[in-house]
mmCIF file of C-alpha atoms in Angstrom:
data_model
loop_
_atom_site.group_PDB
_atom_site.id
_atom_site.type_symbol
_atom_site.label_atom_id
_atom_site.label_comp_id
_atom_site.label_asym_id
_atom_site.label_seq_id
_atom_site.Cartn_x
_atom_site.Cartn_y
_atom_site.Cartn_z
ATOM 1 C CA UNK X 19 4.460 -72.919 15.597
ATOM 2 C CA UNK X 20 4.208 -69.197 14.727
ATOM 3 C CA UNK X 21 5.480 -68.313 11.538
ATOM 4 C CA UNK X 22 8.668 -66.817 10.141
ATOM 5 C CA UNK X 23 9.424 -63.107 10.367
ATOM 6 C CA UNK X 24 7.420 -60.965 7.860
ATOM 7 C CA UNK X 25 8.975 -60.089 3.996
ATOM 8 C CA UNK X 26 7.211 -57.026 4.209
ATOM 9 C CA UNK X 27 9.387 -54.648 5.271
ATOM 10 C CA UNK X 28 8.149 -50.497 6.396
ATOM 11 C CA UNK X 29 11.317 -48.030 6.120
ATOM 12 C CA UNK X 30 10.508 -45.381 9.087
ATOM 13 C CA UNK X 31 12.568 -42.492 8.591
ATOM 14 C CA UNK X 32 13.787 -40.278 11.896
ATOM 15 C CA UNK X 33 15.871 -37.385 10.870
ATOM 16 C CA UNK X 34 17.157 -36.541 14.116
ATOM 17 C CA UNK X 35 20.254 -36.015 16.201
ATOM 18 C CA UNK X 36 18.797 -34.370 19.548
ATOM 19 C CA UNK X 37 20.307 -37.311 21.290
ATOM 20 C CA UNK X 38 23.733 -37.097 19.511
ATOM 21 C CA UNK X 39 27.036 -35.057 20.028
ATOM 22 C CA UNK X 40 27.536 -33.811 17.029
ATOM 23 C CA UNK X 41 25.115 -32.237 14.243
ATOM 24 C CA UNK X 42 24.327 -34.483 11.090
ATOM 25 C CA UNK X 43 23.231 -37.791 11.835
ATOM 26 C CA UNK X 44 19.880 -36.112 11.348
ATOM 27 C CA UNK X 45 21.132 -36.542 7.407
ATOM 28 C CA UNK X 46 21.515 -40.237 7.986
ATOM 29 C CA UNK X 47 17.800 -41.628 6.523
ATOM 30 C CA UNK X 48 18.233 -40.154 3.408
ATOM 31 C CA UNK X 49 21.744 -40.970 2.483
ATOM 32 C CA UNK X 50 20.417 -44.944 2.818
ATOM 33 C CA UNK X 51 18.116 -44.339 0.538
ATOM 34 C CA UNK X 52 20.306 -42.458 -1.376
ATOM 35 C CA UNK X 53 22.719 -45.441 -0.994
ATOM 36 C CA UNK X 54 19.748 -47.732 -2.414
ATOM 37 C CA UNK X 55 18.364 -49.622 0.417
ATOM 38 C CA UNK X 56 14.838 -49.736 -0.655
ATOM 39 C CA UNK X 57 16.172 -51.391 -4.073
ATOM 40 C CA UNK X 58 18.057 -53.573 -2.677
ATOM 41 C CA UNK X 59 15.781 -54.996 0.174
ATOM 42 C CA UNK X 60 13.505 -55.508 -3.497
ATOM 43 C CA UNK X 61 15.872 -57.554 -5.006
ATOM 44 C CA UNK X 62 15.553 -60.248 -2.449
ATOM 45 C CA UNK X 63 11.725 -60.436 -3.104
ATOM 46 C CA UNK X 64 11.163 -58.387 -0.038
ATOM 47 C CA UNK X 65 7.617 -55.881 -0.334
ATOM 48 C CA UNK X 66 9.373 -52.336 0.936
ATOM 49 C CA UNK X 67 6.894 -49.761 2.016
ATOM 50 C CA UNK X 68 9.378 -46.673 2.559
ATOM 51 C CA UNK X 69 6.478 -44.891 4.805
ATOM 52 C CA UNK X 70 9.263 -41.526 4.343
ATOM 53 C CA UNK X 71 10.183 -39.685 7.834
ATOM 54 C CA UNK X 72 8.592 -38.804 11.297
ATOM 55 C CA UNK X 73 8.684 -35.640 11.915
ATOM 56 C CA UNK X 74 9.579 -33.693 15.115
ATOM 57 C CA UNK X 75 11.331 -31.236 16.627
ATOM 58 C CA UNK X 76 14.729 -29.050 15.821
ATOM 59 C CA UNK X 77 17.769 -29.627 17.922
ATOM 60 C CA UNK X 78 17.834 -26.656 19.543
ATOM 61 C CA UNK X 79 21.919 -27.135 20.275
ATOM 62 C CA UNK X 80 21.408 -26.288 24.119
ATOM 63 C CA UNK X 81 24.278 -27.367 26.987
ATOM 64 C CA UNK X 82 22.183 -30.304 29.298
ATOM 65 C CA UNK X 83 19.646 -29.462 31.978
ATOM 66 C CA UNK X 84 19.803 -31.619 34.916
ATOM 67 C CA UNK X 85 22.371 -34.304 33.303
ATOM 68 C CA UNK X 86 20.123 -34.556 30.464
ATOM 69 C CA UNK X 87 20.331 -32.878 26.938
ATOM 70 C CA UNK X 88 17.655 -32.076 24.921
ATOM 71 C CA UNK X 89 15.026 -34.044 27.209
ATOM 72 C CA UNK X 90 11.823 -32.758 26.058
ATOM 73 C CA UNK X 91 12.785 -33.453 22.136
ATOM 74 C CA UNK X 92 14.612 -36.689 22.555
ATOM 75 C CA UNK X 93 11.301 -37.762 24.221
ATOM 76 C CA UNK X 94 8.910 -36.375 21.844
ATOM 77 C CA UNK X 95 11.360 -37.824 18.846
ATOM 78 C CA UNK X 96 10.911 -41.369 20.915
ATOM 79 C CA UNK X 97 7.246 -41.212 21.360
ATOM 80 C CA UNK X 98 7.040 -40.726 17.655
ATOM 81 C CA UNK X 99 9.012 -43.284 16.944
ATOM 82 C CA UNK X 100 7.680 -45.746 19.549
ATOM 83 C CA UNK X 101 4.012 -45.423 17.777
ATOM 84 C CA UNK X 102 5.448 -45.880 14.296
ATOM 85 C CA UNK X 103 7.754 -49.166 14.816
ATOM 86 C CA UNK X 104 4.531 -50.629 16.663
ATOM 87 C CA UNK X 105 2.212 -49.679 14.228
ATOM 88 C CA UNK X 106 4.351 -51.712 11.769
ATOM 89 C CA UNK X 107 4.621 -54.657 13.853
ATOM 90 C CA UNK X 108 0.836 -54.935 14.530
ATOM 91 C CA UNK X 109 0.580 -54.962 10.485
ATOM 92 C CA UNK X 110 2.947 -58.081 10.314
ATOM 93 C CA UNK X 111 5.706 -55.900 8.555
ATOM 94 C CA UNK X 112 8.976 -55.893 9.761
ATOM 95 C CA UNK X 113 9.840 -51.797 10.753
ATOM 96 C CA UNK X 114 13.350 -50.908 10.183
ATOM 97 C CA UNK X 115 13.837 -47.699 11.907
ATOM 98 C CA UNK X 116 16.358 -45.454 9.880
ATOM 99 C CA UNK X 117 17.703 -42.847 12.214
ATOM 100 C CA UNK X 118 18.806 -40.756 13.623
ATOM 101 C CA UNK X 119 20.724 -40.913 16.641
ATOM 102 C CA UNK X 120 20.972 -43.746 18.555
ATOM 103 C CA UNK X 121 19.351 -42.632 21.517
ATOM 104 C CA UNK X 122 15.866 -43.332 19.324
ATOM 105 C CA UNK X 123 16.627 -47.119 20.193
ATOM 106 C CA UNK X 124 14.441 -46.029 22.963
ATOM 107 C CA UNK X 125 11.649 -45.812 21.339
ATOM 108 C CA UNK X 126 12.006 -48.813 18.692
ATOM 109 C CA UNK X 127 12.920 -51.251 21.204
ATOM 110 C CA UNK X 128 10.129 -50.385 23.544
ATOM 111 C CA UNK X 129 7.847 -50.614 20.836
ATOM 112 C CA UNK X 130 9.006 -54.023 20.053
ATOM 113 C CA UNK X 131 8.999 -55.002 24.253
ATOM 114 C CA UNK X 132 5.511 -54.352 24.083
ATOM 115 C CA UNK X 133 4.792 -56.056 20.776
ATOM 116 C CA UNK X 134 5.900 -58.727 21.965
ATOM 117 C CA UNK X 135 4.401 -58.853 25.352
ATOM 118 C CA UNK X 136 0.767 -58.654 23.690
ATOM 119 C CA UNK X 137 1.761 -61.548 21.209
ATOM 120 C CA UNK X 138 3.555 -63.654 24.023
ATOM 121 C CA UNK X 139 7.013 -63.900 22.188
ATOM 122 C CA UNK X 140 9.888 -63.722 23.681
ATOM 123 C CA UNK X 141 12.270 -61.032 22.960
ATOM 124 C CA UNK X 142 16.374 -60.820 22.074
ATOM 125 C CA UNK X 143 17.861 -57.492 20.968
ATOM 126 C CA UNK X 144 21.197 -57.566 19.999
ATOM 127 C CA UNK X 145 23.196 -53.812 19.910
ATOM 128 C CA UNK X 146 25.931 -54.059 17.533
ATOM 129 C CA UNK X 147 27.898 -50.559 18.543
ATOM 130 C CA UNK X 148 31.196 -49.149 19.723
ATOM 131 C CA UNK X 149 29.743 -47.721 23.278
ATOM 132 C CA UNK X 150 27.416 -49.652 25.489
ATOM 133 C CA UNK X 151 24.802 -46.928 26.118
ATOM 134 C CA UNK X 152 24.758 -47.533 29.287
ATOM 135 C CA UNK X 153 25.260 -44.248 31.198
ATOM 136 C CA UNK X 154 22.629 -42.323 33.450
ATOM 137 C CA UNK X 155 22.808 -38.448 34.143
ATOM 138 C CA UNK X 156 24.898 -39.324 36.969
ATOM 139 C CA UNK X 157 27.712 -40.925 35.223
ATOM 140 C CA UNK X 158 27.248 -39.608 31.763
ATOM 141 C CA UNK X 159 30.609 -37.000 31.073
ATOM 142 C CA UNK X 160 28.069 -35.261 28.623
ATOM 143 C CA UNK X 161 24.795 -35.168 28.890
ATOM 144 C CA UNK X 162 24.153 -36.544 25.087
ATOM 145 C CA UNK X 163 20.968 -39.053 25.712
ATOM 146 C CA UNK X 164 22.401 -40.962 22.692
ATOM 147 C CA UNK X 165 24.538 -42.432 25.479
ATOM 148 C CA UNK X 166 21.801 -43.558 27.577
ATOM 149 C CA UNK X 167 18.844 -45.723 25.467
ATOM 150 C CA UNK X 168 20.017 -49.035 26.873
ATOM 151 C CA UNK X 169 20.101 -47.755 30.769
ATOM 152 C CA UNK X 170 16.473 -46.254 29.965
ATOM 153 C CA UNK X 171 15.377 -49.106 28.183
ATOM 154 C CA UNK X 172 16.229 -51.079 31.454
ATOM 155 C CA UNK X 173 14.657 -48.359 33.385
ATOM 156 C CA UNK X 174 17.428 -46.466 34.316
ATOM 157 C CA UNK X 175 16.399 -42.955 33.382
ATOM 158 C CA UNK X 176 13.998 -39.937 33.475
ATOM 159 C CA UNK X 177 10.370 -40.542 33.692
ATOM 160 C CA UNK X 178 10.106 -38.751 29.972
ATOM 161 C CA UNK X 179 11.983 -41.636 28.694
ATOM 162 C CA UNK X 180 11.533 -44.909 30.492
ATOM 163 C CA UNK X 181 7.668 -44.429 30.349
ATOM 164 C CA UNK X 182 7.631 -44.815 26.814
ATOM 165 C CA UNK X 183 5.708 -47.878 25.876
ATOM 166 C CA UNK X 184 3.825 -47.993 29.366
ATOM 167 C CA UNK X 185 5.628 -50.783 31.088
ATOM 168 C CA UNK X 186 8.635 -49.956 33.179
ATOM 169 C CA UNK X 187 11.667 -51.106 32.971
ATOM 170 C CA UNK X 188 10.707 -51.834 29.533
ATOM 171 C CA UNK X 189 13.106 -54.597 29.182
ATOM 172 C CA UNK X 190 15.221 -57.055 31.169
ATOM 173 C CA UNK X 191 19.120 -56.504 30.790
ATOM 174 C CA UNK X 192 19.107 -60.213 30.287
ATOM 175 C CA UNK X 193 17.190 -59.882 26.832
ATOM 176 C CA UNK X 194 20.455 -57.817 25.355
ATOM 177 C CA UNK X 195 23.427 -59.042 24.246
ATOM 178 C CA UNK X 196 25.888 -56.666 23.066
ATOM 179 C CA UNK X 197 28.512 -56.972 20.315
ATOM 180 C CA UNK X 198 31.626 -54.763 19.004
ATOM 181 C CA UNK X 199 31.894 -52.541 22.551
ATOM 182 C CA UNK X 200 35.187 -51.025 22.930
ATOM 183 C CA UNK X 201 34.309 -47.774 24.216
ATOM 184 C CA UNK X 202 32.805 -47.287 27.547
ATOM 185 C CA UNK X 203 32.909 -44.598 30.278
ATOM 186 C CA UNK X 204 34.835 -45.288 33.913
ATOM 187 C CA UNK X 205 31.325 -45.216 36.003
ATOM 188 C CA UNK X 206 29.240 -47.007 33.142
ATOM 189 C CA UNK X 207 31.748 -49.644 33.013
ATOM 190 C CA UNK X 208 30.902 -50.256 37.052
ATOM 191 C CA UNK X 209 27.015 -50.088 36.224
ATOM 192 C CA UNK X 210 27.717 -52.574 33.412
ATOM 193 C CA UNK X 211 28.627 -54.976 35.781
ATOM 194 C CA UNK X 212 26.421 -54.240 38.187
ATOM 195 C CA UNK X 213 23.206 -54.781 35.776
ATOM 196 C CA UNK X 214 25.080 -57.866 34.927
ATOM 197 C CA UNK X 215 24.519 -57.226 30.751
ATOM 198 C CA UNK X 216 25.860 -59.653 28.423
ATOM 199 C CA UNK X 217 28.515 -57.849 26.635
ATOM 200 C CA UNK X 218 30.776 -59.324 23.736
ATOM 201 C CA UNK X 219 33.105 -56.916 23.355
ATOM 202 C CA UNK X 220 36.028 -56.207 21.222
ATOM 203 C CA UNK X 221 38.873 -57.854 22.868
ATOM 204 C CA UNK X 222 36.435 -60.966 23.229
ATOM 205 C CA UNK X 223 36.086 -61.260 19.750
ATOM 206 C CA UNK X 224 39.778 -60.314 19.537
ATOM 207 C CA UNK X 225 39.771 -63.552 21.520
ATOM 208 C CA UNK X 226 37.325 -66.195 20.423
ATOM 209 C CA UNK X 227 36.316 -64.659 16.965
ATOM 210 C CA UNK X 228 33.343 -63.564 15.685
ATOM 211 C CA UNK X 229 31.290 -66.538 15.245
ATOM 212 C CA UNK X 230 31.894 -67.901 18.311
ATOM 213 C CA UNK X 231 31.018 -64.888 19.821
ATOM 214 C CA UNK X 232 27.787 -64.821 18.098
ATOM 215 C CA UNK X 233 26.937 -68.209 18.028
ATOM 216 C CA UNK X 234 26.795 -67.259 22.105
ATOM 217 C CA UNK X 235 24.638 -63.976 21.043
ATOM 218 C CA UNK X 236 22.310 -65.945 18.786
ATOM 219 C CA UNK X 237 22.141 -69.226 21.594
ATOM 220 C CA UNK X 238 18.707 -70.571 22.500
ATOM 221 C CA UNK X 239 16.360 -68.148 19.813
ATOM 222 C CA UNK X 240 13.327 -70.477 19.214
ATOM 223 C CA UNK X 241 10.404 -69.978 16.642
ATOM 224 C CA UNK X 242 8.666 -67.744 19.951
ATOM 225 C CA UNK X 243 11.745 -65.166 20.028
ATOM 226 C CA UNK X 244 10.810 -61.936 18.355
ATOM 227 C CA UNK X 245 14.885 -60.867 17.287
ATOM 228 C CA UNK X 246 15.603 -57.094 17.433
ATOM 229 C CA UNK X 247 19.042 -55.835 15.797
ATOM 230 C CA UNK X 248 19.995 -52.278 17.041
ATOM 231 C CA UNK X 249 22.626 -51.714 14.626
ATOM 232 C CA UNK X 250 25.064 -48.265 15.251
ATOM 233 C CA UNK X 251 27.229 -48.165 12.394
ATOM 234 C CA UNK X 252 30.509 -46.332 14.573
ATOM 235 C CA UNK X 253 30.259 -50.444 15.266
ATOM 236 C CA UNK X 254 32.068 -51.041 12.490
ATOM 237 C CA UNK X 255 35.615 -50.111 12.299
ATOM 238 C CA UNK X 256 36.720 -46.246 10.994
ATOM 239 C CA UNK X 257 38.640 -47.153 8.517
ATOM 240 C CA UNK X 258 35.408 -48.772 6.479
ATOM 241 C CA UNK X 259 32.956 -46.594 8.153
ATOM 242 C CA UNK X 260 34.365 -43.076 8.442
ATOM 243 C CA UNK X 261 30.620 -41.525 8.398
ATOM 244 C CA UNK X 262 30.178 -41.367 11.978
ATOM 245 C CA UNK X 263 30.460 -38.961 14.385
ATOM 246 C CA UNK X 264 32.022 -41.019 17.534
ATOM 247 C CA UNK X 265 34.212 -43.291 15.848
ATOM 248 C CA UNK X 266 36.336 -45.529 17.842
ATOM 249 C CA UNK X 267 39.141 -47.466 16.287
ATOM 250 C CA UNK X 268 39.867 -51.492 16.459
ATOM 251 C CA UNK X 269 36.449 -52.501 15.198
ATOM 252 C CA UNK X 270 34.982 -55.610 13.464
ATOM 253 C CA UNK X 271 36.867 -55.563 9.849
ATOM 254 C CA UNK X 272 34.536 -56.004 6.473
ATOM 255 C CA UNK X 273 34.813 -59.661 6.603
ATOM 256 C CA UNK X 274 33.731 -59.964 10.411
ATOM 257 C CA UNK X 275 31.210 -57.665 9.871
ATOM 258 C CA UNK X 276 29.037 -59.539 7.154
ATOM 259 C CA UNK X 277 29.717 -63.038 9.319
ATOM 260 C CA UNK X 278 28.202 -61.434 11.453
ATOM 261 C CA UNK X 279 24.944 -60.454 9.793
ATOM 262 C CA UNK X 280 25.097 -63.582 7.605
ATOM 263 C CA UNK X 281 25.150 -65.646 10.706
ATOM 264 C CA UNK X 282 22.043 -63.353 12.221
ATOM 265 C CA UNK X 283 19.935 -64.191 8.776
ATOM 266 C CA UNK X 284 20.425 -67.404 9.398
ATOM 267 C CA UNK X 285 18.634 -67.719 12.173
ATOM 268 C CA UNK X 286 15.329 -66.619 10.197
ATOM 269 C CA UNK X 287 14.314 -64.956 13.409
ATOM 270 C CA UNK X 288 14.887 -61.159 12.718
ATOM 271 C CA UNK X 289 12.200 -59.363 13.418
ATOM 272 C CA UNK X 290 12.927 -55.080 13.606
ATOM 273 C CA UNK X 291 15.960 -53.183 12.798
ATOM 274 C CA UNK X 292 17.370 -49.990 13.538
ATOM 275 C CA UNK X 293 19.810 -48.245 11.533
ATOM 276 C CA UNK X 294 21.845 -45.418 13.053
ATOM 277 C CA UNK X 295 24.138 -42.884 14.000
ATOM 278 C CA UNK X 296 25.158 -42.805 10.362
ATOM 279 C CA UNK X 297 26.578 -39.593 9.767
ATOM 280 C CA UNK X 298 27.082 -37.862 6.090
ATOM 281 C CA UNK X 299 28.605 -34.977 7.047
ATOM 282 C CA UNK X 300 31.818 -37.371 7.893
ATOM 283 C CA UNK X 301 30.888 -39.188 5.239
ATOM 284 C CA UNK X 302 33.458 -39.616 2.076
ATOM 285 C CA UNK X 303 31.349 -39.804 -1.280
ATOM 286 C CA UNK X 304 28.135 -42.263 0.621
ATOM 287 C CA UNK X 305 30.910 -44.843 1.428
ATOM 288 C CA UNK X 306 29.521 -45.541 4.848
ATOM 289 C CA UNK X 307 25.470 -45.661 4.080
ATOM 290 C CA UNK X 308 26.828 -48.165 1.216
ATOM 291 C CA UNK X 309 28.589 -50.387 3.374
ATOM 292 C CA UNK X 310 25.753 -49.915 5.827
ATOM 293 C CA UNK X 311 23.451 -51.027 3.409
ATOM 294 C CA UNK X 312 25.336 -53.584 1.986
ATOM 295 C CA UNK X 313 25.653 -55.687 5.778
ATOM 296 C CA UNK X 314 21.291 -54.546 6.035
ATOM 297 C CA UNK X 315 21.091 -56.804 2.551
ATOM 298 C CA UNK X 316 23.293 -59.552 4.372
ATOM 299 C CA UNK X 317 20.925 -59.112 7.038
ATOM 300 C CA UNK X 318 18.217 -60.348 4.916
ATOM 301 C CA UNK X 319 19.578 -63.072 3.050
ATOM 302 C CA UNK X 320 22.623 -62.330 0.570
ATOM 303 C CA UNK X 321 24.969 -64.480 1.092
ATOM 304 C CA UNK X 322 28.898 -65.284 0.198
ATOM 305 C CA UNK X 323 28.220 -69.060 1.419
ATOM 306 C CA UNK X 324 29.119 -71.486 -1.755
ATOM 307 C CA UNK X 325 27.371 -74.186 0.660
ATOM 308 C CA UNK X 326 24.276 -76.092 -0.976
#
């Protein structure tokens, strides 16, 4: 039986928003830690290395090239990322990628693919967001690559990006089960259901409610499934998470929200996190790298259960 997921924990700063459409999420690392995150994640007995931020390069603020904007720094930003996340993972820690745009879930989640694949685990990534990232440069209406990390991921994508981490695709759409979508473009909505993704989305839980709908996400993890959490925060509704740059009304309230990473802690299978798309610039006063920070302690064990 391997054991349970490390309590050492690396924060991996990447101050970025190449991959975004709108300046600021770049600002995102810093106002978690601002928010306390490192402090918190103590609290619960957890060792935090805060190994501070990757660097990389500017967003240049260019109109796309071939369906694709910012290529050549999105993929640098990812490579970067990609070697810190599995560095972290070969030391037994458990990485939590602070970004940044969410297009860097390229290069976390390929990291973890191939940690995985050299330790023999299976592997379930769960993307908590608002938009299924599912578009290519022939269906994307913009160009942003921040709405294209779980297409490349499945190896739908430039070369730049879907090489990362060596194996192509670098994961199976049948590993990812998304949560919270309520936001998705006419001809990604086709490819969708043509790649045949699991996809909880918002009138679902409208439907069933939140735990059933993750006690479907969560199904069949074992003590040999590595857990990834790709967590956007625009997948929590506006109106407690204004600091985002895409927001998207109707989405999971507090309440739903922390069932939902209470009921992922108790699985005692997570693994890696990402953190992003936060965005302080829309921010009022930190509000949403609290909250987000708040639901990342939830993550790891605080609990409102009253149950022995």
């Amino acid at each position: 039986m391997t054991s349970a997921p490390s309590r050492s924990v690396d924060l991996i700063g990447a101050p970025t928003d190449v991959g975004a459409s709108a300046r600021g999420a770049s600002m995102g690392p810093e106002a978690l830690r601002v928010a306390g995150l490192k402090e918190r994640l103590q609290a619960h007995a957890i060792d935090v290395h805060d190994l501070g931020n990757l660097s990389g390069p500017s967003n240049p603020w260019l109109p796309p090239v071939d369906g694709y904007r910012h290529l050549a720094e999105v993929a640098h930003w990812n490579r970067q990322v990609h070697e810190a996340v599995y560095a972290s993972l070969a030391r037994g820690h458990l990485p939590i990628m602070l970004g940044g745009d969410h297009c860097l879930g390229i290069g976390s989640v390929s990291a973890v693919a191939r940690h995985c694949r050299a330790q023999g685990l299976k592997l379930r990534v769960l993307w908590l967001d608002a938009h299924a990232d599912f578009n290519t440069s022939a269906i994307t209406p913009s160009g942003n690559i921040h709405g294209m990390p779980v297409a490349c991921l499945c190896g739908h994508g430039p070369a730049e990006l879907v090489n990362i981490g060596d194996v192509v695709p670098a994961i199976s759409p049948k590993v990812i089960r998304q949560v919270g979508i309520r936001s998705v473009d006419a001809g990604e909505k086709r490819f969708v259901h043509q790649q045949d993704l699991e996809v909880f989305d918002m009138r679902y839980i409208d439907e069933m409610g939140m735990r059933h709908a993750m006690e479907l996400a969560l199904a069949t993890l074992d003590d040999k499934t590595h857990l990834h959490v790709s967590f956007d925060v625009d997948f929590l509704d506006p109106d407690i998470a204004p600091g985002v740059a895409t927001t998207v009304p109707g989405g999971p309230t507090y309440r739903e929200a922390q069932l939902c990473m209470e009921m992922i802690a108790d699985t005692g299978r997570l693994a890696s996190l990402d953190v992003v798309e936060l965005n302080p610039a829309f921010d009022l006063r930190n509000k949403t790298a609290e909250l987000a920070v708040d639901l990342i302690e939830s993550l790891f064990g605080k609990s409102t259960l009253m149950r022995k």
